[in-house]
């Protein structure tokens, strides 16, 4: 039996097994086996390929435009950036990854128009593996949907999930420490529903015989498998609904209902017309906010505050130490202290150290040894 047949057989067994406490450990073991075999199949499928598209990441952040063929991604890219992506009304117009640079609020945001995803992309259809390899390197996934085909979201999200991309969630809080003896010891926080037997069964499938396993949050079997595989990518996402200029007002309720059915708040989605260049300012703001970017205005000795070209960092890496890392050079070694004015400061020119957390549009002066 080949790998594909083995995968199908395991999937069938999972589907046919009723889920309850008595079968939970068995299903956990099956899902762990399934993930390993899919990983092996992916490695075999990619062993003779070209290894994906080579796109150099530039700018302060990178956004992957994900959508089905001819949904309007190329038109949108051209409208937002200085790129010139080929536009057509037929499928697979974009055969290569086309990058463009969106300049907004002082940030340089790289947008990547990747070839339209199709069902089966995660398993190699239509060069899907190469497309998805680019998406995995992005900082934000922007779904571009046709207002008449909101259900495309389901298939796109499934393809991303099958390629180990997890959207709008954080990695599970799990630690596994190997030991030489003693078997598996499981410690769980209050509120964790998975029982100890299930956790041990899944861990054994990944070769853990003696280990301390600590789980800090409630999770399901799939999330436990994700944590143990340790090769998942966790990315935020946003939704742009294109061709909004073509819908009749009475159809809007249907579109909103379709979005809600997929867990998307219509108020969070951005309705646009790439062709008519409508709604693009709102989309730019959505992209910026979803990336969690922070602008820091540097007070440069002898030149004053540079308000034209801020240093751009993120909400997750927003300390003075992170600024020093981004500045590079010998600033890290020469750093004495910083002076901050703005939202994060208790007062203007507050003296701060490396661990001070900065806020958007703070003014920072680095005081360094000569």
Coordinates of C-alpha atoms in Angstrom, one line a residue:
X1 CA 0.0 0.0 0.0
X2 CA 1.4 3.4 -1.0
X3 CA 1.5 6.5 1.2
X4 CA -1.6 8.0 -0.5
X5 CA -3.6 4.9 0.1
X6 CA -2.4 4.7 3.7
X7 CA -3.4 8.3 4.3
X8 CA -6.9 7.7 2.8
X9 CA -7.3 4.6 5.0
X10 CA -6.4 6.5 8.1
X11 CA -8.8 9.4 7.2
X12 CA -11.6 6.9 6.6
X13 CA -11.0 5.3 10.0
X14 CA -11.0 8.7 11.7
X15 CA -14.3 9.6 9.9
X16 CA -15.9 6.3 10.8
X17 CA -14.9 6.3 14.5
X18 CA -17.4 8.1 16.8
X19 CA -15.7 10.7 19.0
X20 CA -16.1 10.2 22.7
X21 CA -13.9 9.8 25.8
X22 CA -13.4 6.1 25.2
X23 CA -12.2 6.6 21.6
X24 CA -10.3 9.9 22.2
X25 CA -6.9 8.3 22.7
X26 CA -7.3 6.0 19.6
X27 CA -8.3 9.0 17.4
X28 CA -5.4 11.0 18.8
X29 CA -3.0 8.2 17.8
X30 CA -4.6 8.1 14.3
X31 CA -4.3 11.8 13.8
X32 CA -0.7 11.8 14.8
X33 CA 0.0 9.0 12.3
X34 CA -1.9 10.9 9.7
X35 CA 0.2 14.1 10.2
X36 CA 3.4 12.1 9.9
X37 CA 2.4 10.3 6.7
X38 CA 1.2 13.6 5.1
X39 CA 4.6 15.1 6.0
X40 CA 6.4 12.2 4.4
X41 CA 4.3 12.3 1.3
X42 CA 4.9 16.1 1.0
X43 CA 8.7 15.5 1.3
X44 CA 8.6 12.8 -1.4
X45 CA 6.4 15.0 -3.7
X46 CA 8.8 18.0 -3.4
X47 CA 12.0 16.0 -3.7
X48 CA 12.2 16.4 -7.5
X49 CA 10.7 19.9 -7.7
X50 CA 12.2 23.3 -8.1
X51 CA 11.8 24.3 -4.5
X52 CA 9.3 27.1 -4.9
X53 CA 9.5 30.7 -6.1
X54 CA 12.4 32.8 -5.1
X55 CA 11.1 36.1 -3.8
X56 CA 13.4 38.4 -1.8
X57 CA 11.6 39.9 1.2
X58 CA 12.1 43.6 1.4
X59 CA 10.5 46.5 3.3
X60 CA 9.1 46.5 6.8
X61 CA 6.6 43.7 6.3
X62 CA 5.2 41.3 3.7
X63 CA 1.6 40.6 2.7
X64 CA 0.5 37.6 0.5
X65 CA -2.5 38.2 -1.6
X66 CA -4.4 34.9 -1.7
X67 CA -7.3 34.2 -3.9
X68 CA -8.6 32.0 -6.7
X69 CA -7.6 32.8 -10.3
X70 CA -9.0 36.0 -11.8
X71 CA -10.5 37.3 -8.6
X72 CA -8.7 40.6 -9.2
X73 CA -5.5 40.3 -7.2
X74 CA -3.3 41.6 -10.0
X75 CA -5.5 44.6 -10.6
X76 CA -5.5 45.3 -6.8
X77 CA -1.7 45.0 -6.6
X78 CA -1.3 47.5 -9.5
X79 CA -3.7 49.9 -7.8
X80 CA -1.9 49.7 -4.4
X81 CA 1.7 49.7 -5.5
X82 CA 4.2 50.5 -8.2
X83 CA 4.1 46.9 -9.5
X84 CA 3.0 45.9 -13.0
X85 CA 1.3 42.5 -12.7
X86 CA -0.3 41.2 -15.8
X87 CA -4.1 41.5 -15.8
X88 CA -6.6 39.3 -17.7
X89 CA -10.0 37.8 -17.4
X90 CA -8.8 34.2 -17.8
X91 CA -7.4 31.7 -15.3
X92 CA -3.7 31.7 -14.4
X93 CA -2.8 35.1 -15.7
X94 CA -0.2 35.4 -13.0
X95 CA 2.3 32.5 -13.4
X96 CA 5.1 34.0 -11.2
X97 CA 5.0 35.7 -7.9
X98 CA 4.8 39.5 -8.5
X99 CA 5.9 41.7 -5.7
X100 CA 5.0 45.4 -5.3
X101 CA 5.7 48.0 -2.6
X102 CA 2.9 49.7 -0.7
X103 CA 4.0 52.9 1.0
X104 CA 1.7 53.9 3.8
X105 CA 2.1 55.9 6.9
X106 CA 5.9 55.9 6.5
X107 CA 6.0 52.1 6.2
X108 CA 7.2 50.1 3.2
X109 CA 4.9 47.1 2.9
X110 CA 5.7 44.4 0.3
X111 CA 2.6 42.9 -1.3
X112 CA 3.0 39.6 -3.2
X113 CA 0.5 38.7 -5.9
X114 CA 0.8 34.9 -5.9
X115 CA -0.7 32.7 -8.6
X116 CA -4.3 31.9 -8.0
X117 CA -4.8 28.9 -5.6
X118 CA -6.9 26.0 -6.7
X119 CA -8.2 23.0 -4.8
X120 CA -5.5 20.5 -4.2
X121 CA -2.7 23.2 -4.1
X122 CA -1.3 21.8 -0.9
X123 CA -0.8 18.5 -2.7
X124 CA 0.9 20.0 -5.7
X125 CA -1.9 20.9 -8.1
X126 CA -1.3 23.9 -10.3
X127 CA 2.2 24.5 -8.7
X128 CA 0.3 24.9 -5.4
X129 CA 3.2 23.8 -3.2
X130 CA 5.4 26.6 -4.7
X131 CA 2.7 29.1 -4.2
X132 CA 2.1 28.1 -0.6
X133 CA 5.8 28.2 0.2
X134 CA 5.7 31.9 -0.6
X135 CA 2.6 32.4 1.6
X136 CA 4.3 30.8 4.5
X137 CA 7.1 33.5 4.5
X138 CA 4.6 36.4 4.7
X139 CA 3.7 38.4 7.8
X140 CA 0.0 38.7 6.8
X141 CA -2.4 36.7 4.6
X142 CA -4.9 38.9 2.7
X143 CA -7.8 36.9 1.3
X144 CA -9.1 38.5 -1.9
X145 CA -12.6 37.2 -2.5
X146 CA -15.2 37.9 -5.2
X147 CA -18.3 39.5 -3.7
X148 CA -20.3 36.8 -5.7
X149 CA -18.2 33.9 -4.4
X150 CA -17.6 34.3 -0.7
X151 CA -17.6 30.5 -0.4
X152 CA -14.1 30.6 -2.0
X153 CA -12.9 31.4 1.5
X154 CA -13.6 27.8 2.6
X155 CA -11.4 26.2 0.0
X156 CA -8.6 28.8 0.4
X157 CA -8.5 28.4 4.1
X158 CA -8.5 24.6 3.8
X159 CA -5.6 24.7 1.4
X160 CA -3.6 26.9 3.8
X161 CA -4.5 24.7 6.7
X162 CA -3.3 21.6 4.8
X163 CA 0.0 23.3 4.2
X164 CA 0.5 23.9 7.9
X165 CA -0.5 27.5 7.9
X166 CA -2.6 28.4 11.0
X167 CA -4.5 31.7 10.8
X168 CA -5.5 34.1 13.5
X169 CA -4.3 31.9 16.4
X170 CA -1.3 31.5 18.6
X171 CA 0.9 28.4 18.9
X172 CA -0.3 26.1 21.7
X173 CA 1.4 26.6 25.1
X174 CA 3.1 23.2 25.5
X175 CA 6.5 22.2 26.7
X176 CA 8.1 18.8 26.3
X177 CA 11.3 18.0 28.2
X178 CA 13.0 14.6 27.4
X179 CA 14.3 12.5 30.2
X180 CA 16.3 9.3 30.3
X181 CA 13.9 7.3 32.5
X182 CA 10.5 7.5 34.2
X183 CA 8.1 7.2 31.3
X184 CA 5.8 10.1 30.3
X185 CA 4.7 12.5 33.0
X186 CA 1.8 14.8 32.0
X187 CA 0.9 18.1 33.8
X188 CA -2.0 20.1 32.7
X189 CA -3.5 23.4 33.7
X190 CA -7.0 23.7 35.0
X191 CA -9.6 23.5 32.2
X192 CA -7.6 21.2 29.8
X193 CA -10.2 18.7 28.4
X194 CA -7.9 16.2 26.8
X195 CA -7.3 13.3 29.2
X196 CA -3.8 12.0 30.2
X197 CA -4.1 8.8 28.2
X198 CA -4.9 10.7 25.0
X199 CA -1.9 13.1 25.5
X200 CA 0.4 10.2 26.1
X201 CA -0.8 8.2 23.1
X202 CA -0.2 11.2 20.8
X203 CA 3.2 11.8 22.3
X204 CA 4.3 8.2 21.9
X205 CA 3.5 8.4 18.1
X206 CA 6.2 11.1 17.9
X207 CA 8.8 9.0 19.7
X208 CA 8.5 10.3 23.2
X209 CA 9.1 7.5 25.7
X210 CA 10.5 9.4 28.7
X211 CA 9.5 13.0 29.0
X212 CA 7.8 15.7 31.1
X213 CA 4.9 17.2 29.2
X214 CA 3.3 20.4 30.4
X215 CA 0.2 21.8 28.8
X216 CA -0.9 25.3 29.9
X217 CA -4.1 25.8 27.9
X218 CA -7.1 23.9 26.7
X219 CA -6.6 22.5 23.2
X220 CA -7.9 19.7 21.0
X221 CA -6.1 16.8 19.4
X222 CA -5.3 18.7 16.2
X223 CA -3.7 21.5 18.2
X224 CA -1.7 19.0 20.2
X225 CA -0.4 17.4 17.0
X226 CA 0.5 20.9 15.6
X227 CA 2.6 21.6 18.7
X228 CA 4.4 18.3 18.5
X229 CA 5.1 18.6 14.8
X230 CA 6.6 22.0 15.5
X231 CA 6.6 23.1 11.8
X232 CA 3.4 25.1 11.6
X233 CA 3.3 28.8 10.7
X234 CA 1.0 31.1 12.6
X235 CA -0.1 34.2 10.6
X236 CA -2.8 36.9 11.0
X237 CA -5.2 37.4 8.2
X238 CA -7.6 40.0 6.7
X239 CA -10.3 39.9 4.1
X240 CA -10.9 42.1 1.1
X241 CA -14.2 41.6 -0.8
X242 CA -13.6 42.7 -4.4
X243 CA -16.0 43.8 -7.1
X244 CA -18.3 45.4 -4.5
X245 CA -19.3 48.0 -7.1
X246 CA -21.1 45.4 -9.0
X247 CA -23.6 44.2 -6.4
X248 CA -27.1 45.5 -5.9
X249 CA -28.0 47.0 -2.5
X250 CA -30.5 44.3 -1.7
X251 CA -27.8 41.6 -2.3
X252 CA -25.6 43.0 0.5
X253 CA -27.5 41.2 3.2
X254 CA -26.7 37.9 1.4
X255 CA -23.0 38.8 1.3
X256 CA -22.9 39.7 4.9
X257 CA -24.6 36.5 5.9
X258 CA -22.1 34.5 3.8
X259 CA -19.3 36.2 5.6
X260 CA -20.8 35.5 9.1
X261 CA -21.2 31.8 8.2
X262 CA -17.4 31.7 7.9
X263 CA -16.7 33.5 11.1
X264 CA -15.9 36.8 9.4
X265 CA -17.5 39.9 10.8
X266 CA -18.7 42.0 7.8
X267 CA -17.5 45.1 9.6
X268 CA -13.9 43.6 9.7
X269 CA -13.9 42.8 6.0
X270 CA -13.0 45.6 3.6
X271 CA -15.3 46.0 0.6
X272 CA -13.4 47.3 -2.5
X273 CA -13.4 47.6 -6.2
X274 CA -9.9 47.1 -7.5
X275 CA -11.0 48.0 -11.0
X276 CA -12.6 51.3 -9.9
X277 CA -10.0 51.9 -7.2
X278 CA -12.7 52.3 -4.5
X279 CA -12.2 51.4 -0.8
X280 CA -8.4 51.2 -1.2
X281 CA -7.7 53.8 1.6
X282 CA -9.7 51.6 4.0
X283 CA -7.8 48.5 2.8
X284 CA -4.4 50.2 3.3
X285 CA -5.4 51.1 6.9
X286 CA -6.6 47.5 7.5
X287 CA -3.3 46.1 6.2
X288 CA -1.3 48.4 8.4
X289 CA -3.3 47.7 11.5
X290 CA -3.4 43.9 10.9
X291 CA 0.4 43.9 10.7
X292 CA 0.7 45.6 14.1
X293 CA 3.2 48.1 12.8
X294 CA 4.7 50.8 15.0
X295 CA 6.4 54.0 13.7
X296 CA 9.3 55.3 15.7
X297 CA 10.6 58.8 14.9
X298 CA 14.3 58.9 15.5
X299 CA 15.9 62.0 17.0
X300 CA 19.2 62.2 15.2
X301 CA 22.1 64.2 16.8
X302 CA 22.6 67.5 15.0
X303 CA 19.7 66.8 12.6
X304 CA 16.6 66.8 14.7
X305 CA 13.6 64.4 14.5
X306 CA 13.1 62.6 11.2
X307 CA 9.4 62.6 10.7
X308 CA 9.7 61.7 7.0
X309 CA 11.2 58.2 7.3
X310 CA 10.2 56.6 10.6
X311 CA 11.8 53.4 11.8
X312 CA 9.1 50.7 11.6
X313 CA 8.9 47.9 14.1
X314 CA 6.0 45.7 15.3
X315 CA 3.8 45.5 18.4
X316 CA 5.4 42.2 19.3
X317 CA 9.0 43.5 19.0
X318 CA 8.6 47.0 20.3
X319 CA 11.4 47.6 22.9
X320 CA 14.4 49.8 22.6
X321 CA 16.4 46.6 22.3
X322 CA 14.5 45.8 19.1
X323 CA 15.2 49.2 17.7
X324 CA 18.9 48.7 18.3
X325 CA 18.7 45.3 16.5
X326 CA 17.0 47.0 13.5
X327 CA 19.5 49.9 13.4
X328 CA 22.4 47.4 13.3
X329 CA 26.0 48.6 13.3
X330 CA 27.6 49.1 16.7
X331 CA 24.6 50.8 18.3
X332 CA 24.1 47.8 20.5
X333 CA 27.6 47.8 22.0
X334 CA 27.7 51.6 22.4
X335 CA 24.2 52.1 23.8
X336 CA 24.0 54.0 27.1
X337 CA 20.3 54.9 27.4
X338 CA 17.5 56.3 25.4
X339 CA 15.3 59.3 25.7
X340 CA 11.6 58.9 24.7
X341 CA 8.8 61.3 24.2
X342 CA 5.3 60.2 23.3
X343 CA 2.6 57.8 24.4
X344 CA 4.9 55.3 26.1
X345 CA 6.7 57.9 28.1
X346 CA 5.7 59.2 31.5
X347 CA 7.0 62.6 30.5
X348 CA 8.9 64.1 27.6
X349 CA 12.6 63.1 27.2
X350 CA 12.1 60.2 29.7
X351 CA 15.3 58.3 30.2
X352 CA 14.8 54.6 29.4
X353 CA 16.8 51.4 29.1
X354 CA 16.8 48.5 26.6
X355 CA 13.6 46.9 27.9
X356 CA 11.3 50.0 27.6
X357 CA 8.3 49.2 25.4
X358 CA 7.7 51.9 22.7
X359 CA 4.3 53.0 21.2
X360 CA 3.3 54.2 17.8
X361 CA 4.8 57.6 16.8
X362 CA 7.1 57.8 19.9
X363 CA 10.2 60.0 19.4
X364 CA 13.4 58.2 20.4
X365 CA 16.9 59.5 20.8
X366 CA 19.7 57.0 21.3
X367 CA 22.5 58.2 23.6
X368 CA 25.6 56.2 22.8
X369 CA 29.2 56.0 23.9
X370 CA 31.7 57.6 21.5

